[in-house]
PDB file of C-alpha atoms in Angstrom:
ATOM      1  CA  UNK B   1     117.457-119.052  -7.757  1.00  0.00           C
ATOM      2  CA  UNK B   2     118.865-118.709 -11.264  1.00  0.00           C
ATOM      3  CA  UNK B   3     122.505-117.763 -11.466  1.00  0.00           C
ATOM      4  CA  UNK B   4     123.463-114.233 -12.558  1.00  0.00           C
ATOM      5  CA  UNK B   5     120.140-112.733 -11.550  1.00  0.00           C
ATOM      6  CA  UNK B   6     119.631-110.381  -8.568  1.00  0.00           C
ATOM      7  CA  UNK B   7     116.535-110.958  -6.524  1.00  0.00           C
ATOM      8  CA  UNK B   8     115.084-107.876  -4.775  1.00  0.00           C
ATOM      9  CA  UNK B   9     114.417-108.347  -1.069  1.00  0.00           C
ATOM     10  CA  UNK B  10     111.598-106.596   0.735  1.00  0.00           C
ATOM     11  CA  UNK B  11     112.861-104.086   3.353  1.00  0.00           C
ATOM     12  CA  UNK B  12     112.149-104.929   6.955  1.00  0.00           C
ATOM     13  CA  UNK B  13     110.259-102.631   9.407  1.00  0.00           C
ATOM     14  CA  UNK B  14     113.365-100.889  10.788  1.00  0.00           C
ATOM     15  CA  UNK B  15     114.611 -99.988   7.333  1.00  0.00           C
ATOM     16  CA  UNK B  16     111.207 -98.601   6.343  1.00  0.00           C
ATOM     17  CA  UNK B  17     111.053 -96.461   9.543  1.00  0.00           C
ATOM     18  CA  UNK B  18     114.524 -95.053   8.892  1.00  0.00           C
ATOM     19  CA  UNK B  19     113.634 -94.189   5.290  1.00  0.00           C
ATOM     20  CA  UNK B  20     110.411 -92.503   6.367  1.00  0.00           C
ATOM     21  CA  UNK B  21     112.169 -90.394   9.023  1.00  0.00           C
ATOM     22  CA  UNK B  22     114.858 -89.311   6.573  1.00  0.00           C
ATOM     23  CA  UNK B  23     112.269 -88.319   4.000  1.00  0.00           C
ATOM     24  CA  UNK B  24     110.241 -86.359   6.529  1.00  0.00           C
ATOM     25  CA  UNK B  25     113.254 -84.421   7.778  1.00  0.00           C
ATOM     26  CA  UNK B  26     114.361 -83.697   4.231  1.00  0.00           C
ATOM     27  CA  UNK B  27     110.929 -82.352   3.343  1.00  0.00           C
ATOM     28  CA  UNK B  28     110.566 -80.269   6.517  1.00  0.00           C
ATOM     29  CA  UNK B  29     113.962 -78.652   6.176  1.00  0.00           C
ATOM     30  CA  UNK B  30     116.275 -77.490   8.957  1.00  0.00           C
ATOM     31  CA  UNK B  31     113.511 -75.766  10.920  1.00  0.00           C
ATOM     32  CA  UNK B  32     112.166 -79.030  12.323  1.00  0.00           C
ATOM     33  CA  UNK B  33     115.514 -79.946  13.815  1.00  0.00           C
ATOM     34  CA  UNK B  34     115.661 -76.583  15.562  1.00  0.00           C
ATOM     35  CA  UNK B  35     112.182 -77.029  16.984  1.00  0.00           C
ATOM     36  CA  UNK B  36     113.083 -80.492  18.203  1.00  0.00           C
ATOM     37  CA  UNK B  37     116.226 -79.300  19.969  1.00  0.00           C
ATOM     38  CA  UNK B  38     114.392 -76.415  21.587  1.00  0.00           C
ATOM     39  CA  UNK B  39     111.692 -78.743  22.855  1.00  0.00           C
ATOM     40  CA  UNK B  40     114.297 -81.018  24.316  1.00  0.00           C
ATOM     41  CA  UNK B  41     116.015 -78.098  26.030  1.00  0.00           C
ATOM     42  CA  UNK B  42     112.740 -76.860  27.520  1.00  0.00           C
ATOM     43  CA  UNK B  43     112.022 -80.294  28.915  1.00  0.00           C
ATOM     44  CA  UNK B  44     115.344 -80.214  30.763  1.00  0.00           C
ATOM     45  CA  UNK B  45     114.528 -77.026  32.767  1.00  0.00           C
ATOM     46  CA  UNK B  46     114.043 -77.859  36.454  1.00  0.00           C
ATOM     47  CA  UNK B  47     110.844 -76.786  38.166  1.00  0.00           C
ATOM     48  CA  UNK B  48     110.544 -74.998  41.483  1.00  0.00           C
ATOM     49  CA  UNK B  49     109.868 -77.258  44.461  1.00  0.00           C
ATOM     50  CA  UNK B  50     107.743 -74.568  46.101  1.00  0.00           C
ATOM     51  CA  UNK B  51     105.755 -73.626  42.974  1.00  0.00           C
ATOM     52  CA  UNK B  52     105.908 -76.626  40.617  1.00  0.00           C
ATOM     53  CA  UNK B  53     104.404 -74.823  37.596  1.00  0.00           C
ATOM     54  CA  UNK B  54     107.232 -72.243  37.580  1.00  0.00           C
ATOM     55  CA  UNK B  55     110.867 -72.739  36.598  1.00  0.00           C
ATOM     56  CA  UNK B  56     113.308 -73.079  39.474  1.00  0.00           C
ATOM     57  CA  UNK B  57     115.211 -69.850  40.230  1.00  0.00           C
ATOM     58  CA  UNK B  58     118.800 -70.392  39.041  1.00  0.00           C
ATOM     59  CA  UNK B  59     120.331 -68.768  42.136  1.00  0.00           C
ATOM     60  CA  UNK B  60     118.418 -71.013  44.563  1.00  0.00           C
ATOM     61  CA  UNK B  61     120.296 -74.293  44.306  1.00  0.00           C
ATOM     62  CA  UNK B  62     119.343 -75.672  47.720  1.00  0.00           C
ATOM     63  CA  UNK B  63     122.725 -75.121  49.372  1.00  0.00           C
ATOM     64  CA  UNK B  64     121.560 -72.383  51.766  1.00  0.00           C
ATOM     65  CA  UNK B  65     119.585 -73.032  54.935  1.00  0.00           C
ATOM     66  CA  UNK B  66     115.889 -72.407  54.393  1.00  0.00           C
ATOM     67  CA  UNK B  67     116.135 -72.584  50.606  1.00  0.00           C
ATOM     68  CA  UNK B  68     112.715 -73.852  49.481  1.00  0.00           C
ATOM     69  CA  UNK B  69     113.005 -72.631  45.894  1.00  0.00           C
ATOM     70  CA  UNK B  70     110.363 -69.941  46.479  1.00  0.00           C
ATOM     71  CA  UNK B  71     111.141 -66.858  44.404  1.00  0.00           C
ATOM     72  CA  UNK B  72     108.218 -66.244  42.000  1.00  0.00           C
ATOM     73  CA  UNK B  73     109.443 -62.719  41.178  1.00  0.00           C
ATOM     74  CA  UNK B  74     112.997 -63.974  40.505  1.00  0.00           C
ATOM     75  CA  UNK B  75     114.464 -61.337  42.803  1.00  0.00           C
ATOM     76  CA  UNK B  76     117.459 -63.610  43.300  1.00  0.00           C
ATOM     77  CA  UNK B  77     118.413 -62.890  39.695  1.00  0.00           C
ATOM     78  CA  UNK B  78     118.696 -59.176  40.495  1.00  0.00           C
ATOM     79  CA  UNK B  79     119.741 -59.009  44.158  1.00  0.00           C
ATOM     80  CA  UNK B  80     122.951 -60.784  45.263  1.00  0.00           C
ATOM     81  CA  UNK B  81     121.836 -63.869  47.160  1.00  0.00           C
ATOM     82  CA  UNK B  82     124.192 -63.359  50.106  1.00  0.00           C
ATOM     83  CA  UNK B  83     123.099 -59.731  50.464  1.00  0.00           C
ATOM     84  CA  UNK B  84     119.471 -60.879  50.537  1.00  0.00           C
ATOM     85  CA  UNK B  85     120.294 -63.516  53.162  1.00  0.00           C
ATOM     86  CA  UNK B  86     122.025 -60.875  55.299  1.00  0.00           C
ATOM     87  CA  UNK B  87     118.920 -58.677  55.190  1.00  0.00           C
ATOM     88  CA  UNK B  88     116.578 -61.598  55.816  1.00  0.00           C
ATOM     89  CA  UNK B  89     118.491 -62.898  58.822  1.00  0.00           C
ATOM     90  CA  UNK B  90     118.840 -59.443  60.350  1.00  0.00           C
ATOM     91  CA  UNK B  91     115.106 -58.762  60.165  1.00  0.00           C
ATOM     92  CA  UNK B  92     114.296 -62.298  61.273  1.00  0.00           C
ATOM     93  CA  UNK B  93     116.415 -61.953  64.419  1.00  0.00           C
ATOM     94  CA  UNK B  94     114.962 -58.536  65.183  1.00  0.00           C
ATOM     95  CA  UNK B  95     111.402 -59.830  64.829  1.00  0.00           C
ATOM     96  CA  UNK B  96     112.042 -62.858  67.043  1.00  0.00           C
ATOM     97  CA  UNK B  97     113.130 -60.455  69.787  1.00  0.00           C
ATOM     98  CA  UNK B  98     110.321 -58.022  68.965  1.00  0.00           C
ATOM     99  CA  UNK B  99     107.562 -60.627  69.323  1.00  0.00           C
ATOM    100  CA  UNK B 100     108.796 -61.608  72.773  1.00  0.00           C
ATOM    101  CA  UNK B 101     109.302 -58.002  73.855  1.00  0.00           C
ATOM    102  CA  UNK B 102     105.945 -56.766  72.585  1.00  0.00           C
ATOM    103  CA  UNK B 103     103.937 -59.521  74.269  1.00  0.00           C
ATOM    104  CA  UNK B 104     105.808 -59.490  77.595  1.00  0.00           C
ATOM    105  CA  UNK B 105     105.283 -55.742  77.995  1.00  0.00           C
ATOM    106  CA  UNK B 106     101.557 -56.120  77.400  1.00  0.00           C
ATOM    107  CA  UNK B 107     101.520 -58.953  79.949  1.00  0.00           C
ATOM    108  CA  UNK B 108     102.871 -56.570  82.595  1.00  0.00           C
ATOM    109  CA  UNK B 109     106.652 -56.793  82.393  1.00  0.00           C
ATOM    110  CA  UNK B 110     108.382 -53.430  82.600  1.00  0.00           C
ATOM    111  CA  UNK B 111     111.863 -52.062  83.225  1.00  0.00           C
ATOM    112  CA  UNK B 112     112.852 -49.111  85.404  1.00  0.00           C
ATOM    113  CA  UNK B 113     112.295 -45.659  83.911  1.00  0.00           C
ATOM    114  CA  UNK B 114     110.265 -47.101  81.052  1.00  0.00           C
ATOM    115  CA  UNK B 115     106.883 -45.496  80.281  1.00  0.00           C
ATOM    116  CA  UNK B 116     104.033 -47.458  81.853  1.00  0.00           C
ATOM    117  CA  UNK B 117     102.065 -47.859  78.637  1.00  0.00           C
ATOM    118  CA  UNK B 118     101.147 -50.594  76.206  1.00  0.00           C
ATOM    119  CA  UNK B 119     103.557 -51.769  73.545  1.00  0.00           C
ATOM    120  CA  UNK B 120     101.498 -50.005  70.889  1.00  0.00           C
ATOM    121  CA  UNK B 121     101.883 -46.642  72.648  1.00  0.00           C
ATOM    122  CA  UNK B 122     105.455 -47.216  73.817  1.00  0.00           C
ATOM    123  CA  UNK B 123     107.121 -45.674  70.772  1.00  0.00           C
ATOM    124  CA  UNK B 124     105.360 -42.307  71.014  1.00  0.00           C
ATOM    125  CA  UNK B 125     105.699 -42.241  74.805  1.00  0.00           C
ATOM    126  CA  UNK B 126     109.425 -42.961  74.616  1.00  0.00           C
ATOM    127  CA  UNK B 127     109.906 -40.208  72.039  1.00  0.00           C
ATOM    128  CA  UNK B 128     107.960 -37.715  74.174  1.00  0.00           C
ATOM    129  CA  UNK B 129     110.054 -38.478  77.282  1.00  0.00           C
ATOM    130  CA  UNK B 130     113.323 -38.536  75.380  1.00  0.00           C
ATOM    131  CA  UNK B 131     114.365 -42.024  76.503  1.00  0.00           C
ATOM    132  CA  UNK B 132     114.094 -43.335  72.966  1.00  0.00           C
ATOM    133  CA  UNK B 133     117.396 -41.670  72.195  1.00  0.00           C
ATOM    134  CA  UNK B 134     119.098 -44.145  74.531  1.00  0.00           C
ATOM    135  CA  UNK B 135     117.975 -46.964  72.225  1.00  0.00           C
ATOM    136  CA  UNK B 136     118.482 -45.162  68.942  1.00  0.00           C
ATOM    137  CA  UNK B 137     122.177 -44.398  69.500  1.00  0.00           C
ATOM    138  CA  UNK B 138     123.305 -48.006  70.231  1.00  0.00           C
ATOM    139  CA  UNK B 139     121.307 -49.347  67.293  1.00  0.00           C
ATOM    140  CA  UNK B 140     122.809 -46.741  64.958  1.00  0.00           C
ATOM    141  CA  UNK B 141     126.331 -47.607  66.153  1.00  0.00           C
ATOM    142  CA  UNK B 142     125.786 -51.318  65.559  1.00  0.00           C
ATOM    143  CA  UNK B 143     124.394 -50.639  62.100  1.00  0.00           C
ATOM    144  CA  UNK B 144     127.230 -48.316  61.083  1.00  0.00           C
ATOM    145  CA  UNK B 145     130.094 -50.321  62.600  1.00  0.00           C
ATOM    146  CA  UNK B 146     128.863 -53.833  61.806  1.00  0.00           C
ATOM    147  CA  UNK B 147     125.938 -53.942  59.408  1.00  0.00           C
ATOM    148  CA  UNK B 148     127.201 -51.664  56.641  1.00  0.00           C
ATOM    149  CA  UNK B 149     130.753 -53.120  56.566  1.00  0.00           C
ATOM    150  CA  UNK B 150     129.246 -56.608  56.411  1.00  0.00           C
ATOM    151  CA  UNK B 151     127.241 -55.669  53.320  1.00  0.00           C
ATOM    152  CA  UNK B 152     130.320 -54.257  51.583  1.00  0.00           C
ATOM    153  CA  UNK B 153     132.255 -57.400  52.503  1.00  0.00           C
ATOM    154  CA  UNK B 154     129.583 -59.670  51.029  1.00  0.00           C
ATOM    155  CA  UNK B 155     129.361 -57.744  47.759  1.00  0.00           C
ATOM    156  CA  UNK B 156     133.090 -57.262  47.192  1.00  0.00           C
ATOM    157  CA  UNK B 157     134.901 -60.272  48.675  1.00  0.00           C
ATOM    158  CA  UNK B 158     134.301 -63.680  47.039  1.00  0.00           C
ATOM    159  CA  UNK B 159     135.497 -65.569  50.136  1.00  0.00           C
ATOM    160  CA  UNK B 160     133.479 -63.478  52.631  1.00  0.00           C
ATOM    161  CA  UNK B 161     131.560 -65.145  55.437  1.00  0.00           C
ATOM    162  CA  UNK B 162     127.917 -65.946  54.619  1.00  0.00           C
ATOM    163  CA  UNK B 163     125.230 -63.363  55.221  1.00  0.00           C
ATOM    164  CA  UNK B 164     124.300 -63.105  58.880  1.00  0.00           C
ATOM    165  CA  UNK B 165     127.557 -64.674  60.088  1.00  0.00           C
ATOM    166  CA  UNK B 166     129.194 -62.221  62.517  1.00  0.00           C
ATOM    167  CA  UNK B 167     131.349 -64.847  64.221  1.00  0.00           C
ATOM    168  CA  UNK B 168     129.312 -64.355  67.395  1.00  0.00           C
ATOM    169  CA  UNK B 169     128.249 -67.753  68.663  1.00  0.00           C
ATOM    170  CA  UNK B 170     129.650 -68.250  72.180  1.00  0.00           C
ATOM    171  CA  UNK B 171     127.528 -71.366  72.791  1.00  0.00           C
ATOM    172  CA  UNK B 172     128.318 -72.933  69.432  1.00  0.00           C
ATOM    173  CA  UNK B 173     124.687 -73.711  68.671  1.00  0.00           C
ATOM    174  CA  UNK B 174     124.620 -72.211  65.170  1.00  0.00           C
ATOM    175  CA  UNK B 175     127.313 -74.332  63.570  1.00  0.00           C
ATOM    176  CA  UNK B 176     125.056 -77.204  62.498  1.00  0.00           C
ATOM    177  CA  UNK B 177     122.875 -77.124  59.401  1.00  0.00           C
ATOM    178  CA  UNK B 178     119.879 -78.152  61.519  1.00  0.00           C
ATOM    179  CA  UNK B 179     120.155 -75.113  63.801  1.00  0.00           C
ATOM    180  CA  UNK B 180     120.625 -72.783  60.837  1.00  0.00           C
ATOM    181  CA  UNK B 181     117.452 -74.200  59.300  1.00  0.00           C
ATOM    182  CA  UNK B 182     115.554 -73.700  62.551  1.00  0.00           C
ATOM    183  CA  UNK B 183     116.776 -70.122  62.905  1.00  0.00           C
ATOM    184  CA  UNK B 184     115.654 -69.004  59.464  1.00  0.00           C
ATOM    185  CA  UNK B 185     112.343 -70.893  59.707  1.00  0.00           C
ATOM    186  CA  UNK B 186     111.450 -69.403  63.099  1.00  0.00           C
ATOM    187  CA  UNK B 187     112.675 -66.012  61.942  1.00  0.00           C
ATOM    188  CA  UNK B 188     110.350 -66.037  58.942  1.00  0.00           C
ATOM    189  CA  UNK B 189     107.476 -67.030  61.206  1.00  0.00           C
ATOM    190  CA  UNK B 190     108.370 -64.208  63.599  1.00  0.00           C
ATOM    191  CA  UNK B 191     108.338 -61.634  60.787  1.00  0.00           C
ATOM    192  CA  UNK B 192     104.806 -62.659  59.864  1.00  0.00           C
ATOM    193  CA  UNK B 193     103.767 -62.919  63.528  1.00  0.00           C
ATOM    194  CA  UNK B 194     105.039 -59.463  64.433  1.00  0.00           C
ATOM    195  CA  UNK B 195     103.192 -57.924  61.487  1.00  0.00           C
ATOM    196  CA  UNK B 196     100.004 -59.635  62.644  1.00  0.00           C
ATOM    197  CA  UNK B 197     100.474 -58.646  66.299  1.00  0.00           C
ATOM    198  CA  UNK B 198     101.029 -54.971  65.498  1.00  0.00           C
ATOM    199  CA  UNK B 199      98.066 -54.903  63.110  1.00  0.00           C
ATOM    200  CA  UNK B 200      95.729 -56.541  65.625  1.00  0.00           C
ATOM    201  CA  UNK B 201      96.928 -54.301  68.452  1.00  0.00           C
ATOM    202  CA  UNK B 202      96.255 -51.209  66.348  1.00  0.00           C
ATOM    203  CA  UNK B 203      92.812 -52.427  65.262  1.00  0.00           C
ATOM    204  CA  UNK B 204      91.548 -53.621  68.643  1.00  0.00           C
ATOM    205  CA  UNK B 205      93.441 -51.147  70.872  1.00  0.00           C
ATOM    206  CA  UNK B 206      93.457 -53.946  73.423  1.00  0.00           C
ATOM    207  CA  UNK B 207      96.036 -55.986  75.341  1.00  0.00           C
ATOM    208  CA  UNK B 208      97.199 -59.516  74.637  1.00  0.00           C
ATOM    209  CA  UNK B 209      95.843 -61.591  72.846  1.00  0.00           C
ATOM    210  CA  UNK B 210      94.862 -58.544  70.748  1.00  0.00           C
ATOM    211  CA  UNK B 211      91.295 -59.540  69.973  1.00  0.00           C
ATOM    212  CA  UNK B 212      88.067 -57.609  70.484  1.00  0.00           C
ATOM    213  CA  UNK B 213      86.733 -59.974  73.148  1.00  0.00           C
ATOM    214  CA  UNK B 214      89.897 -61.369  74.667  1.00  0.00           C
ATOM    215  CA  UNK B 215      90.452 -65.111  74.817  1.00  0.00           C
ATOM    216  CA  UNK B 216      86.833 -65.751  73.829  1.00  0.00           C
ATOM    217  CA  UNK B 217      87.684 -64.909  70.216  1.00  0.00           C
ATOM    218  CA  UNK B 218      90.475 -67.481  70.216  1.00  0.00           C
ATOM    219  CA  UNK B 219      88.423 -70.228  71.880  1.00  0.00           C
ATOM    220  CA  UNK B 220      84.806 -69.871  70.654  1.00  0.00           C
ATOM    221  CA  UNK B 221      83.365 -72.615  72.957  1.00  0.00           C
ATOM    222  CA  UNK B 222      84.240 -70.413  75.945  1.00  0.00           C
ATOM    223  CA  UNK B 223      81.469 -68.042  74.917  1.00  0.00           C
ATOM    224  CA  UNK B 224      78.794 -70.689  75.410  1.00  0.00           C
ATOM    225  CA  UNK B 225      80.386 -71.836  78.659  1.00  0.00           C
ATOM    226  CA  UNK B 226      80.414 -68.325  80.063  1.00  0.00           C
ATOM    227  CA  UNK B 227      76.833 -67.841  78.900  1.00  0.00           C
ATOM    228  CA  UNK B 228      75.759 -70.996  80.730  1.00  0.00           C
ATOM    229  CA  UNK B 229      77.553 -69.908  83.888  1.00  0.00           C
ATOM    230  CA  UNK B 230      75.880 -66.508  83.790  1.00  0.00           C
ATOM    231  CA  UNK B 231      72.468 -68.187  83.699  1.00  0.00           C
ATOM    232  CA  UNK B 232      73.324 -70.284  86.749  1.00  0.00           C
TER     233      UNK B 232
END
């Protein structure tokens, strides 16, 4: 190479890519950078485990028992999560008792002085005889003395006990996360089950198992078996 002369070198691939990117950004202006950052932010949003095509509800972080990330209406953004858990657990516990009570009465179990009617007709019969007042008063006292103060405690005290925790666990079976998960899962099932039982009882006007043809509707092969036996 002759002295005193500069020889131009061809740029390598990395240098050409950098120059091209700089030129493109300069031509596009600041808007492209904003679009790029927004796209990156959208990609970082977590998706719901229960409904993968929806964003995960911010309030459902998986720390509560039974939290499956299912809140398509985003009610947890409006209703305090501990208040909602208090209401859910209360209705879940009531329905677990209600399912057992409804079915056992229709299977023949009764208590003294109770109307001898089906579970479906028990409400009206108890009101007519006046014995329903003996159940209404204790429930109202529990609600006023325990339920309402618990709701105020949850909404106003940051260090309040979780929803549904009334410090009543003489057997100590609700302390573990596993038992809390089982309680809320069975409670949700009971809420659906009780709705179905009451609906079927009202439609069929029949006893347990609340179908039009008894057990035959639950076990279809029994129909053919009974038909064969009738022929014999």
